[in-house]
Amino acid sequence: MRVIQDTVVIAAVEKMCIEANCHLCEDVKSAIEKGRKEETSPIGQYILDQLIENAEIADSCNMPICQDTGMAVFFVEVGNKVLIEGRNLTEAINEGVRRGYTQGFLRKSVVADPFFRENTKDNTPAVIHYEFTEGDRLKITFAPKGFGSENMSRLKMLNPSDGMEGVKEFVIDTVLKAGPNPCPPIVVGVGIGGTMEMAALLAKKALTKPIHEKNPVEYLDRMENEILEKINETGIGPGGLGGKTTALCVRILVYPTHIAGLPVAVNINCHAARHAEVVI
Amino acid sequence: MKNIVKLTTPLDPNRIETLRCGDFVEITGTIYTARDAAHKRMKEMLEKNMSLPFDLSGQIIYYAGPCPAKPGQVIGSIGPTTSGRMDVYTPLLLKQGLAGMIGKGKRSQEVIDAMIRYKSVYFGATGGAGALISKCVKKAEVIAFDDLGTEAIRRLYVEDLPVIVLIDCKGNKLYKEFDK
Ligand code: SF4
């Protein structure tokens, strides 16, 4: 067994919360810059210029790229030879969030109850997804999620006969319905298969994949490119004000499903597509 | 590439009439932040015939909930939030004299109708450009609902805040309709 102190987890999470929110990942940054080079709409160019300048200011002043520093979402891989000493892992991650969001002057956007809506004032609780793996390491992926784009996400239980065309149509329709609201250029995460909640989880997880990474599954890679092309033909453009840079990428994850179903979830992320990873 | 219209607050009704959707505007003066929870409370106050935390006439509300200021900063990142969530409350505030709104995203037909009736304007700030926009904020103070944290009403003094007219007082819209 490898023993990891809870304090190590807390410190790592605290640091990730601040860094991911203040420094735009290289993959997203270069995708926006590439979009700027190819954008032909003047208003689209103007918005993309602002986004590039914004990321530079955030980076140099160590301040959040966007004021919506999100709900803290984590994907955690726990090796079977790892033992966390002290607080349990969930409590340790939440403590890291509490410290990171406070020390980093990040916005606290979480309310304790969906109806009574009192702010918890430290951005906890986080949303944490665990997976168990082989080995003695702990891998934590952090992806704070803003709700301008989260609110534009959708899920549908398609019929098996709807097939790939049905999925593509649903994804594009979701992007059209979202229009300017999720702060385009967007990143589109698609989860297909499993059960209802599994599809949603896959869609979220897809958003944590680096933008330039090719999908290892050949047909999914083709599908991603086809959907991306169609989305960028819609003309929604940066800020929804017209242009061809509507999405930076589409990422798809699939899972086995039931003979009767074809669940599909579309999780939309904005250009402030923040993600960070640490291996302990 | 573009002509910039300079505006100061409170907004002059005659100036509002000259603004057209697509105009690039820079705003200087006092504006107020309010988003979901503050709107709900303002509606409740109006229902109880109480006076609002500030006089709305000629003023601009910025739909935004900032990050906390670090020591030495006026305010943290402060980009716009999605305006559509405020739509149910907006006609009521326009009736009270609210002259302008800054946010991002589409508005309902009810809001557009009320904007035409009361001659007001809806500006868009760039969603997600919170750090950039914070540099235009020279003063900030909470004037109401402090318990709401980021959702409190703040009085801001801004200089050359860059926005675009998304809907003008004639109801012309800059966003195209994609979901028909
Ligand atoms: S959708 Fe993203 S970029 Fe837009 S306000 Fe929300 S977190 Fe920020």
Short mmCIF file of C-alpha atoms and ligand atoms in Angstrom, two decimals:
data_model
loop_
_atom_site.label_atom_id
_atom_site.label_comp_id
_atom_site.label_asym_id
_atom_site.label_seq_id
_atom_site.Cartn_x
_atom_site.Cartn_y
_atom_site.Cartn_z
CA MET A 1 0.00 0.00 0.00
CA ARG A 2 1.16 3.52 -0.70
CA VAL A 3 0.04 6.02 1.90
CA ILE A 4 -0.85 9.54 0.76
CA GLN A 5 -1.52 12.17 3.39
CA ASP A 6 -4.77 14.11 3.03
CA THR A 7 -2.75 17.33 3.29
CA VAL A 8 -0.98 16.48 0.02
CA VAL A 9 -4.33 16.11 -1.75
CA ILE A 10 -5.67 19.33 -0.21
CA ALA A 11 -2.62 21.35 -1.30
CA ALA A 12 -2.71 19.91 -4.83
CA VAL A 13 -6.41 20.69 -5.25
CA GLU A 14 -6.03 24.21 -3.85
CA LYS A 15 -3.29 24.94 -6.36
CA MET A 16 -5.23 23.45 -9.28
CA CYS A 17 -8.33 25.52 -8.51
CA ILE A 18 -6.37 28.74 -8.73
CA GLU A 19 -4.18 27.84 -11.70
CA ALA A 20 -6.89 26.40 -13.90
CA ASN A 21 -9.08 29.44 -13.36
CA CYS A 22 -6.40 32.05 -14.01
CA HIS A 23 -4.31 30.55 -16.76
CA LEU A 24 -6.01 29.41 -19.94
CA CYS A 25 -4.70 26.01 -21.08
CA GLU A 26 -2.31 26.10 -24.01
CA ASP A 27 -4.53 23.87 -26.16
CA VAL A 28 -7.52 26.19 -25.81
CA LYS A 29 -5.41 29.29 -26.30
CA SER A 30 -3.84 28.05 -29.51
CA ALA A 31 -7.25 26.93 -30.79
CA ILE A 32 -8.62 30.45 -30.24
CA GLU A 33 -5.57 31.93 -31.96
CA LYS A 34 -6.03 29.58 -34.89
CA GLY A 35 -9.70 30.60 -35.05
CA ARG A 36 -8.63 34.25 -35.11
CA LYS A 37 -6.36 33.65 -38.10
CA GLU A 38 -9.11 31.93 -40.04
CA GLU A 39 -12.01 34.16 -38.99
CA THR A 40 -13.26 36.42 -41.78
CA SER A 41 -16.07 38.29 -40.01
CA PRO A 42 -14.77 41.62 -38.63
CA ILE A 43 -16.98 41.46 -35.55
CA GLY A 44 -15.88 37.87 -35.00
CA GLN A 45 -12.24 38.95 -35.23
CA TYR A 46 -12.91 41.75 -32.75
CA ILE A 47 -14.43 39.33 -30.19
CA LEU A 48 -11.58 36.82 -30.61
CA ASP A 49 -9.03 39.62 -30.16
CA GLN A 50 -10.75 40.53 -26.90
CA LEU A 51 -10.64 36.92 -25.74
CA ILE A 52 -6.93 36.64 -26.49
CA GLU A 53 -6.23 39.92 -24.69
CA ASN A 54 -8.43 38.82 -21.80
CA ALA A 55 -6.46 35.58 -21.39
CA GLU A 56 -3.21 37.54 -21.41
CA ILE A 57 -4.45 39.95 -18.72
CA ALA A 58 -5.71 37.06 -16.59
CA ASP A 59 -2.40 35.27 -16.97
CA SER A 60 -0.19 38.22 -16.10
CA CYS A 61 -2.39 39.56 -13.25
CA ASN A 62 -3.09 36.08 -11.91
CA MET A 63 -6.81 36.76 -12.00
CA PRO A 64 -9.67 34.57 -13.26
CA ILE A 65 -10.15 34.40 -17.03
CA CYS A 66 -13.88 34.55 -16.43
CA GLN A 67 -15.76 35.66 -13.33
CA ASP A 68 -17.79 32.46 -13.42
CA THR A 69 -15.14 30.27 -11.85
CA GLY A 70 -17.74 27.56 -11.98
CA MET A 71 -18.86 24.63 -9.97
CA ALA A 72 -15.79 22.52 -9.21
CA VAL A 73 -15.97 19.24 -11.13
CA PHE A 74 -13.39 16.49 -10.58
CA PHE A 75 -12.58 13.19 -12.21
CA VAL A 76 -10.45 11.15 -9.87
CA GLU A 77 -8.63 7.91 -10.67
CA VAL A 78 -7.75 6.02 -7.53
CA GLY A 79 -5.12 3.29 -7.79
CA ASN A 80 -5.94 0.08 -5.90
CA LYS A 81 -2.71 0.37 -3.88
CA VAL A 82 -3.43 3.86 -2.59
CA LEU A 83 -4.47 4.62 0.96
CA ILE A 84 -5.46 8.16 1.93
CA GLU A 85 -4.58 8.98 5.50
CA GLY A 86 -6.46 11.62 7.47
CA ARG A 87 -9.68 12.91 5.98
CA ASN A 88 -11.40 10.75 3.39
CA LEU A 89 -10.75 11.65 -0.22
CA THR A 90 -14.03 13.48 -0.79
CA GLU A 91 -13.51 15.65 2.27
CA ALA A 92 -9.91 16.34 1.29
CA ILE A 93 -10.94 17.47 -2.20
CA ASN A 94 -13.67 19.71 -0.79
CA GLU A 95 -11.20 21.23 1.65
CA GLY A 96 -8.86 21.95 -1.28
CA VAL A 97 -11.73 23.65 -3.13
CA ARG A 98 -12.62 25.69 -0.04
CA ARG A 99 -9.04 26.92 0.29
CA GLY A 100 -8.41 27.44 -3.41
CA TYR A 101 -11.57 29.46 -4.01
CA THR A 102 -10.92 31.58 -0.92
CA GLN A 103 -7.15 32.12 -1.25
CA GLY A 104 -7.41 32.60 -5.01
CA PHE A 105 -10.19 35.23 -4.78
CA LEU A 106 -12.34 33.08 -7.03
CA ARG A 107 -16.08 33.50 -7.17
CA LYS A 108 -18.23 31.38 -4.90
CA SER A 109 -21.11 30.31 -7.09
CA VAL A 110 -22.65 27.37 -5.25
CA VAL A 111 -25.99 27.48 -3.44
CA ALA A 112 -26.83 24.88 -0.80
CA ASP A 113 -30.32 24.04 -1.99
CA PRO A 114 -31.72 24.34 -5.50
CA PHE A 115 -34.84 26.10 -4.18
CA PHE A 116 -33.75 28.06 -1.13
CA ARG A 117 -30.52 29.10 -2.84
CA GLU A 118 -28.33 30.22 0.00
CA ASN A 119 -24.73 30.59 -1.07
CA THR A 120 -22.38 28.13 0.68
CA LYS A 121 -19.73 30.89 0.54
CA ASP A 122 -16.78 28.59 -0.21
CA ASN A 123 -17.86 27.02 -3.50
CA THR A 124 -18.28 23.59 -1.96
CA PRO A 125 -19.50 20.95 -2.39
CA ALA A 126 -17.62 19.89 -5.49
CA VAL A 127 -19.00 17.37 -7.98
CA ILE A 128 -16.61 14.41 -7.87
CA HIS A 129 -16.53 11.32 -10.09
CA TYR A 130 -14.36 8.38 -9.02
CA GLU A 131 -12.86 5.58 -11.01
CA PHE A 132 -10.75 2.75 -9.66
CA THR A 133 -7.58 1.76 -11.47
CA GLU A 134 -4.51 -0.44 -11.02
CA GLY A 135 -1.44 0.90 -9.29
CA ASP A 136 -0.33 3.24 -6.54
CA ARG A 137 -1.18 6.60 -7.99
CA LEU A 138 -3.94 9.13 -7.61
CA LYS A 139 -4.84 11.14 -10.70
CA ILE A 140 -7.03 14.21 -10.22
CA THR A 141 -8.54 16.09 -13.16
CA PHE A 142 -10.21 19.39 -12.36
CA ALA A 143 -12.62 21.12 -14.71
CA PRO A 144 -14.49 24.10 -13.23
CA LYS A 145 -17.77 24.46 -15.08
CA GLY A 146 -19.45 27.79 -15.79
CA PHE A 147 -23.21 27.70 -16.07
CA GLY A 148 -23.73 29.97 -19.07
CA SER A 149 -22.69 26.99 -21.12
CA GLU A 150 -23.86 24.27 -18.70
CA ASN A 151 -27.43 25.59 -18.98
CA MET A 152 -27.34 25.09 -22.75
CA SER A 153 -26.54 21.37 -22.44
CA ARG A 154 -29.11 18.71 -23.32
CA LEU A 155 -29.77 15.00 -23.15
CA LYS A 156 -32.02 12.81 -25.25
CA MET A 157 -32.86 9.15 -25.32
CA LEU A 158 -32.77 8.40 -29.04
CA ASN A 159 -33.97 5.19 -30.67
CA PRO A 160 -31.34 2.78 -32.01
CA SER A 161 -32.80 3.38 -35.49
CA ASP A 162 -31.92 7.08 -35.26
CA GLY A 163 -28.28 6.04 -35.63
CA MET A 164 -25.36 8.35 -36.30
CA GLU A 165 -27.44 10.79 -38.31
CA GLY A 166 -29.86 11.18 -35.41
CA VAL A 167 -26.99 11.88 -33.03
CA LYS A 168 -25.39 14.45 -35.34
CA GLU A 169 -28.71 16.21 -35.80
CA PHE A 170 -29.30 16.38 -32.05
CA VAL A 171 -25.85 17.80 -31.38
CA ILE A 172 -26.17 20.49 -34.04
CA ASP A 173 -29.70 21.36 -32.94
CA THR A 174 -28.42 21.80 -29.38
CA VAL A 175 -25.73 24.20 -30.58
CA LEU A 176 -28.27 26.17 -32.64
CA LYS A 177 -30.63 26.45 -29.69
CA ALA A 178 -27.77 27.66 -27.49
CA GLY A 179 -26.83 30.41 -29.98
CA PRO A 180 -24.91 33.21 -28.26
CA ASN A 181 -25.65 32.14 -24.67
CA PRO A 182 -22.75 29.75 -23.94
CA CYS A 183 -20.07 32.31 -24.97
CA PRO A 184 -18.93 30.90 -28.31
CA PRO A 185 -16.44 29.76 -29.49
CA ILE A 186 -17.52 26.65 -27.63
CA VAL A 187 -16.18 23.19 -26.95
CA VAL A 188 -18.75 20.44 -27.42
CA GLY A 189 -18.63 17.28 -25.32
CA VAL A 190 -20.79 14.39 -26.51
CA GLY A 191 -21.51 11.21 -24.57
CA ILE A 192 -23.20 8.37 -26.39
CA GLY A 193 -24.45 5.06 -24.94
CA GLY A 194 -24.63 3.61 -21.45
CA THR A 195 -27.67 4.72 -19.48
CA MET A 196 -29.10 8.20 -19.09
CA GLU A 197 -26.65 9.32 -16.40
CA MET A 198 -23.73 7.53 -18.05
CA ALA A 199 -24.22 9.49 -21.28
CA ALA A 200 -24.18 12.74 -19.31
CA LEU A 201 -21.05 11.71 -17.46
CA LEU A 202 -19.28 10.78 -20.69
CA ALA A 203 -20.20 14.13 -22.22
CA LYS A 204 -18.69 15.94 -19.25
CA LYS A 205 -15.59 13.76 -19.32
CA ALA A 206 -15.17 14.44 -23.04
CA LEU A 207 -14.71 18.12 -22.17
CA THR A 208 -11.56 17.32 -20.21
CA LYS A 209 -9.77 15.88 -23.27
CA PRO A 210 -7.12 18.13 -24.83
CA ILE A 211 -8.50 19.94 -27.86
CA HIS A 212 -5.94 18.79 -30.38
CA GLU A 213 -5.95 15.15 -29.31
CA LYS A 214 -7.21 12.94 -32.11
CA ASN A 215 -9.99 10.57 -31.12
CA PRO A 216 -8.35 7.10 -31.05
CA VAL A 217 -11.50 5.55 -32.49
CA GLU A 218 -11.45 6.08 -36.23
CA TYR A 219 -15.20 6.51 -36.86
CA LEU A 220 -15.60 8.82 -33.86
CA ASP A 221 -12.78 11.00 -35.12
CA ARG A 222 -14.59 11.32 -38.45
CA MET A 223 -17.86 12.08 -36.70
CA GLU A 224 -16.21 14.77 -34.56
CA ASN A 225 -14.80 16.49 -37.62
CA GLU A 226 -18.05 16.29 -39.53
CA ILE A 227 -20.06 17.78 -36.67
CA LEU A 228 -17.44 20.49 -36.11
CA GLU A 229 -17.58 21.48 -39.75
CA LYS A 230 -21.37 21.69 -39.69
CA ILE A 231 -21.35 23.75 -36.49
CA ASN A 232 -18.89 26.19 -37.97
CA GLU A 233 -21.08 26.55 -41.04
CA THR A 234 -24.01 27.78 -38.93
CA GLY A 235 -22.58 31.29 -38.80
CA ILE A 236 -23.20 31.74 -35.06
CA GLY A 237 -19.60 32.86 -34.65
CA PRO A 238 -17.63 34.37 -31.76
CA GLY A 239 -19.94 35.83 -29.13
CA GLY A 240 -22.84 34.71 -31.31
CA LEU A 241 -22.30 37.84 -33.41
CA GLY A 242 -21.55 36.09 -36.67
CA GLY A 243 -18.54 34.34 -38.11
CA LYS A 244 -17.19 30.87 -38.60
CA THR A 245 -15.45 30.27 -35.29
CA THR A 246 -18.47 28.85 -33.46
CA ALA A 247 -16.81 25.78 -31.96
CA LEU A 248 -13.16 24.99 -31.26
CA CYS A 249 -13.70 21.25 -31.19
CA VAL A 250 -16.14 18.40 -30.69
CA ARG A 251 -15.13 15.49 -28.45
CA ILE A 252 -17.10 12.24 -28.35
CA LEU A 253 -16.95 9.35 -25.87
CA VAL A 254 -18.99 6.18 -26.21
CA TYR A 255 -19.96 3.28 -23.92
CA PRO A 256 -21.83 0.00 -24.39
CA THR A 257 -25.58 0.44 -24.15
CA HIS A 258 -28.86 -1.48 -23.96
CA ILE A 259 -30.47 -3.26 -26.93
CA ALA A 260 -33.36 -0.81 -26.78
CA GLY A 261 -31.52 2.48 -26.46
CA LEU A 262 -29.26 5.16 -27.86
CA PRO A 263 -28.77 7.77 -25.11
CA VAL A 264 -26.96 10.91 -26.18
CA ALA A 265 -25.86 13.84 -24.02
CA VAL A 266 -24.40 17.11 -25.22
CA ASN A 267 -22.43 19.09 -22.67
CA ILE A 268 -21.45 22.52 -23.94
CA ASN A 269 -18.40 24.32 -22.66
CA CYS A 270 -17.41 27.89 -23.40
CA HIS A 271 -14.10 29.25 -24.67
CA ALA A 272 -13.08 29.46 -21.00
CA ALA A 273 -12.66 25.69 -21.22
CA ARG A 274 -10.58 25.20 -18.12
CA HIS A 275 -9.02 21.92 -17.14
CA ALA A 276 -6.02 20.83 -15.13
CA GLU A 277 -4.54 17.49 -14.15
CA VAL A 278 -2.27 16.30 -11.40
CA VAL A 279 -0.84 12.88 -10.62
CA ILE A 280 0.11 12.16 -7.02
CA MET B 1 -12.45 49.24 -38.65
CA LYS B 2 -15.11 50.65 -36.42
CA ASN B 3 -16.73 53.84 -35.25
CA ILE B 4 -17.05 54.08 -31.51
CA VAL B 5 -19.94 55.91 -29.89
CA LYS B 6 -19.04 57.40 -26.51
CA LEU B 7 -21.87 57.34 -23.98
CA THR B 8 -22.11 58.67 -20.45
CA THR B 9 -24.60 57.75 -17.76
CA PRO B 10 -27.34 58.45 -16.83
CA LEU B 11 -28.46 57.83 -20.41
CA ASP B 12 -30.02 60.71 -22.29
CA PRO B 13 -33.27 59.56 -23.96
CA ASN B 14 -32.34 61.45 -27.13
CA ARG B 15 -29.04 59.60 -27.34
CA ILE B 16 -30.81 56.26 -26.84
CA GLU B 17 -32.95 57.00 -29.89
CA THR B 18 -29.87 57.48 -32.05
CA LEU B 19 -28.30 54.13 -31.08
CA ARG B 20 -28.66 51.34 -33.61
CA CYS B 21 -28.04 47.63 -33.19
CA GLY B 22 -24.47 46.82 -34.16
CA ASP B 23 -23.06 50.12 -32.87
CA PHE B 24 -19.80 49.86 -30.95
CA VAL B 25 -20.16 51.85 -27.74
CA GLU B 26 -17.90 52.81 -24.86
CA ILE B 27 -19.68 53.67 -21.62
CA THR B 28 -18.31 56.01 -18.97
CA GLY B 29 -20.08 56.73 -15.70
CA THR B 30 -22.01 54.99 -12.96
CA ILE B 31 -23.70 51.66 -13.64
CA TYR B 32 -25.21 49.04 -11.30
CA THR B 33 -24.72 45.29 -11.13
CA ALA B 34 -27.69 43.03 -10.48
CA ARG B 35 -28.34 39.44 -11.44
CA ASP B 36 -30.76 36.61 -10.58
CA ALA B 37 -31.17 36.94 -6.80
CA ALA B 38 -31.08 40.76 -6.78
CA HIS B 39 -33.76 40.89 -9.47
CA LYS B 40 -35.97 38.58 -7.47
CA ARG B 41 -35.61 40.81 -4.43
CA MET B 42 -36.27 44.00 -6.39
CA LYS B 43 -39.46 42.46 -7.75
CA GLU B 44 -40.56 41.56 -4.23
CA MET B 45 -39.80 45.12 -3.05
CA LEU B 46 -41.90 46.59 -5.85
CA GLU B 47 -44.76 44.25 -4.99
CA LYS B 48 -44.63 45.53 -1.44
CA ASN B 49 -44.50 49.15 -2.66
CA MET B 50 -41.05 49.63 -1.18
CA SER B 51 -38.54 51.87 -2.91
CA LEU B 52 -35.68 50.16 -4.70
CA PRO B 53 -32.05 50.41 -3.52
CA PHE B 54 -31.39 52.94 -6.30
CA ASP B 55 -33.46 55.12 -8.59
CA LEU B 56 -33.63 53.28 -11.91
CA SER B 57 -34.48 56.22 -14.14
CA GLY B 58 -31.91 56.71 -16.87
CA GLN B 59 -29.66 54.05 -15.34
CA ILE B 60 -27.95 50.96 -16.69
CA ILE B 61 -27.99 47.55 -15.02
CA TYR B 62 -25.06 45.27 -15.76
CA TYR B 63 -25.95 41.60 -15.40
CA ALA B 64 -22.80 40.51 -13.64
CA GLY B 65 -21.53 38.80 -10.53
CA PRO B 66 -17.85 39.64 -10.04
CA CYS B 67 -15.03 37.70 -8.45
CA PRO B 68 -13.84 39.19 -5.16
CA ALA B 69 -11.18 41.90 -5.41
CA LYS B 70 -7.68 40.96 -4.36
CA PRO B 71 -5.89 43.39 -2.06
CA GLY B 72 -5.11 46.47 -4.15
CA GLN B 73 -7.70 45.64 -6.83
CA VAL B 74 -10.92 47.61 -7.42
CA ILE B 75 -12.79 44.45 -8.38
CA GLY B 76 -12.11 40.93 -9.61
CA SER B 77 -13.06 39.57 -13.03
CA ILE B 78 -16.45 40.88 -14.07
CA GLY B 79 -17.87 39.71 -17.39
CA PRO B 80 -21.55 39.55 -18.29
CA THR B 81 -23.88 36.70 -17.36
CA THR B 82 -26.68 35.33 -19.58
CA SER B 83 -29.39 38.01 -19.67
CA GLY B 84 -32.27 35.71 -20.55
CA ARG B 85 -32.63 34.56 -16.96
CA MET B 86 -33.57 38.10 -15.98
CA ASP B 87 -36.28 38.35 -18.68
CA VAL B 88 -39.15 37.58 -16.31
CA TYR B 89 -38.23 40.58 -14.16
CA THR B 90 -37.05 43.03 -16.83
CA PRO B 91 -40.32 44.58 -18.10
CA LEU B 92 -41.12 45.57 -14.53
CA LEU B 93 -37.80 47.40 -14.16
CA LEU B 94 -38.08 49.05 -17.57
CA LYS B 95 -41.43 50.42 -16.44
CA GLN B 96 -39.61 51.98 -13.48
CA GLY B 97 -37.37 53.89 -15.86
CA LEU B 98 -34.43 51.54 -16.40
CA ALA B 99 -32.81 52.84 -19.58
CA GLY B 100 -30.14 50.30 -20.41
CA MET B 101 -28.96 46.77 -19.77
CA ILE B 102 -25.63 45.10 -20.35
CA GLY B 103 -25.38 41.34 -20.62
CA LYS B 104 -24.95 38.53 -23.10
CA GLY B 105 -27.36 36.39 -25.06
CA LYS B 106 -30.90 36.55 -26.35
CA ARG B 107 -33.90 38.34 -24.81
CA SER B 108 -37.57 37.36 -24.83
CA GLN B 109 -40.16 39.07 -27.01
CA GLU B 110 -41.79 40.48 -23.85
CA VAL B 111 -38.54 42.25 -23.00
CA ILE B 112 -38.13 43.59 -26.53
CA ASP B 113 -41.71 44.88 -26.54
CA ALA B 114 -41.13 46.63 -23.22
CA MET B 115 -37.85 48.09 -24.52
CA ILE B 116 -39.71 49.63 -27.45
CA ARG B 117 -42.45 50.94 -25.19
CA TYR B 118 -40.10 52.52 -22.66
CA LYS B 119 -37.29 53.40 -25.11
CA SER B 120 -34.41 51.47 -23.69
CA VAL B 121 -31.36 49.74 -25.06
CA TYR B 122 -29.68 46.36 -24.56
CA PHE B 123 -25.91 46.19 -24.86
CA GLY B 124 -23.71 43.12 -25.11
CA ALA B 125 -20.37 42.82 -23.39
CA THR B 126 -18.07 40.00 -24.43
CA GLY B 127 -18.93 36.84 -22.49
CA GLY B 128 -15.94 35.42 -20.74
CA ALA B 129 -13.81 38.56 -21.01
CA GLY B 130 -14.06 39.17 -17.26
CA ALA B 131 -10.42 40.09 -16.66
CA LEU B 132 -10.37 42.57 -19.56
CA ILE B 133 -13.61 44.24 -18.45
CA SER B 134 -12.42 44.55 -14.84
CA LYS B 135 -9.79 47.01 -16.05
CA CYS B 136 -12.56 49.47 -17.00
CA VAL B 137 -13.97 49.49 -13.46
CA LYS B 138 -12.49 52.36 -11.47
CA LYS B 139 -14.72 52.26 -8.39
CA ALA B 140 -16.99 49.64 -6.88
CA GLU B 141 -19.15 49.52 -3.78
CA VAL B 142 -21.92 47.26 -2.58
CA ILE B 143 -25.09 49.30 -2.10
CA ALA B 144 -27.64 46.59 -1.33
CA PHE B 145 -28.13 42.91 -0.50
CA ASP B 146 -24.62 42.40 0.83
CA ASP B 147 -25.68 38.96 2.09
CA LEU B 148 -25.96 37.77 -1.51
CA GLY B 149 -22.18 37.84 -1.96
CA THR B 150 -21.35 38.08 -5.65
CA GLU B 151 -25.06 38.68 -6.38
CA ALA B 152 -25.25 41.89 -4.29
CA ILE B 153 -26.10 45.15 -6.04
CA ARG B 154 -22.93 47.10 -6.71
CA ARG B 155 -22.51 50.66 -7.87
CA LEU B 156 -19.63 50.77 -10.34
CA TYR B 157 -17.86 53.67 -11.92
CA VAL B 158 -16.64 52.55 -15.33
CA GLU B 159 -14.48 54.20 -17.95
CA ASP B 160 -14.78 53.30 -21.63
CA LEU B 161 -16.51 49.99 -21.00
CA PRO B 162 -16.61 48.35 -24.46
CA VAL B 163 -20.06 47.07 -25.48
CA ILE B 164 -22.08 46.52 -28.65
CA VAL B 165 -25.74 47.45 -29.11
CA LEU B 166 -27.52 44.09 -29.37
CA ILE B 167 -31.10 45.38 -29.35
CA ASP B 168 -31.95 49.04 -29.96
CA CYS B 169 -35.03 50.96 -28.79
CA LYS B 170 -36.81 50.18 -32.06
CA GLY B 171 -36.47 46.48 -31.38
CA ASN B 172 -33.84 45.77 -34.04
CA LYS B 173 -31.70 42.80 -33.06
CA LEU B 174 -28.09 42.03 -33.84
CA TYR B 175 -28.23 38.30 -33.10
CA LYS B 176 -29.56 36.21 -35.91
CA GLU B 177 -32.19 33.57 -35.13
CA PHE B 178 -30.71 30.12 -35.55
CA ASP B 179 -33.21 27.90 -33.79
CA LYS B 180 -36.21 28.29 -36.00
S1 SF4 C 1 -20.21 30.49 -20.29
FE1 SF4 C 1 -18.04 30.33 -19.78
S2 SF4 C 1 -17.06 32.17 -20.58
FE2 SF4 C 1 -19.27 32.51 -20.54
S3 SF4 C 1 -19.63 33.53 -18.59
FE3 SF4 C 1 -19.95 31.36 -18.25
S4 SF4 C 1 -17.97 30.51 -17.60
FE4 SF4 C 1 -17.62 32.54 -18.46
#
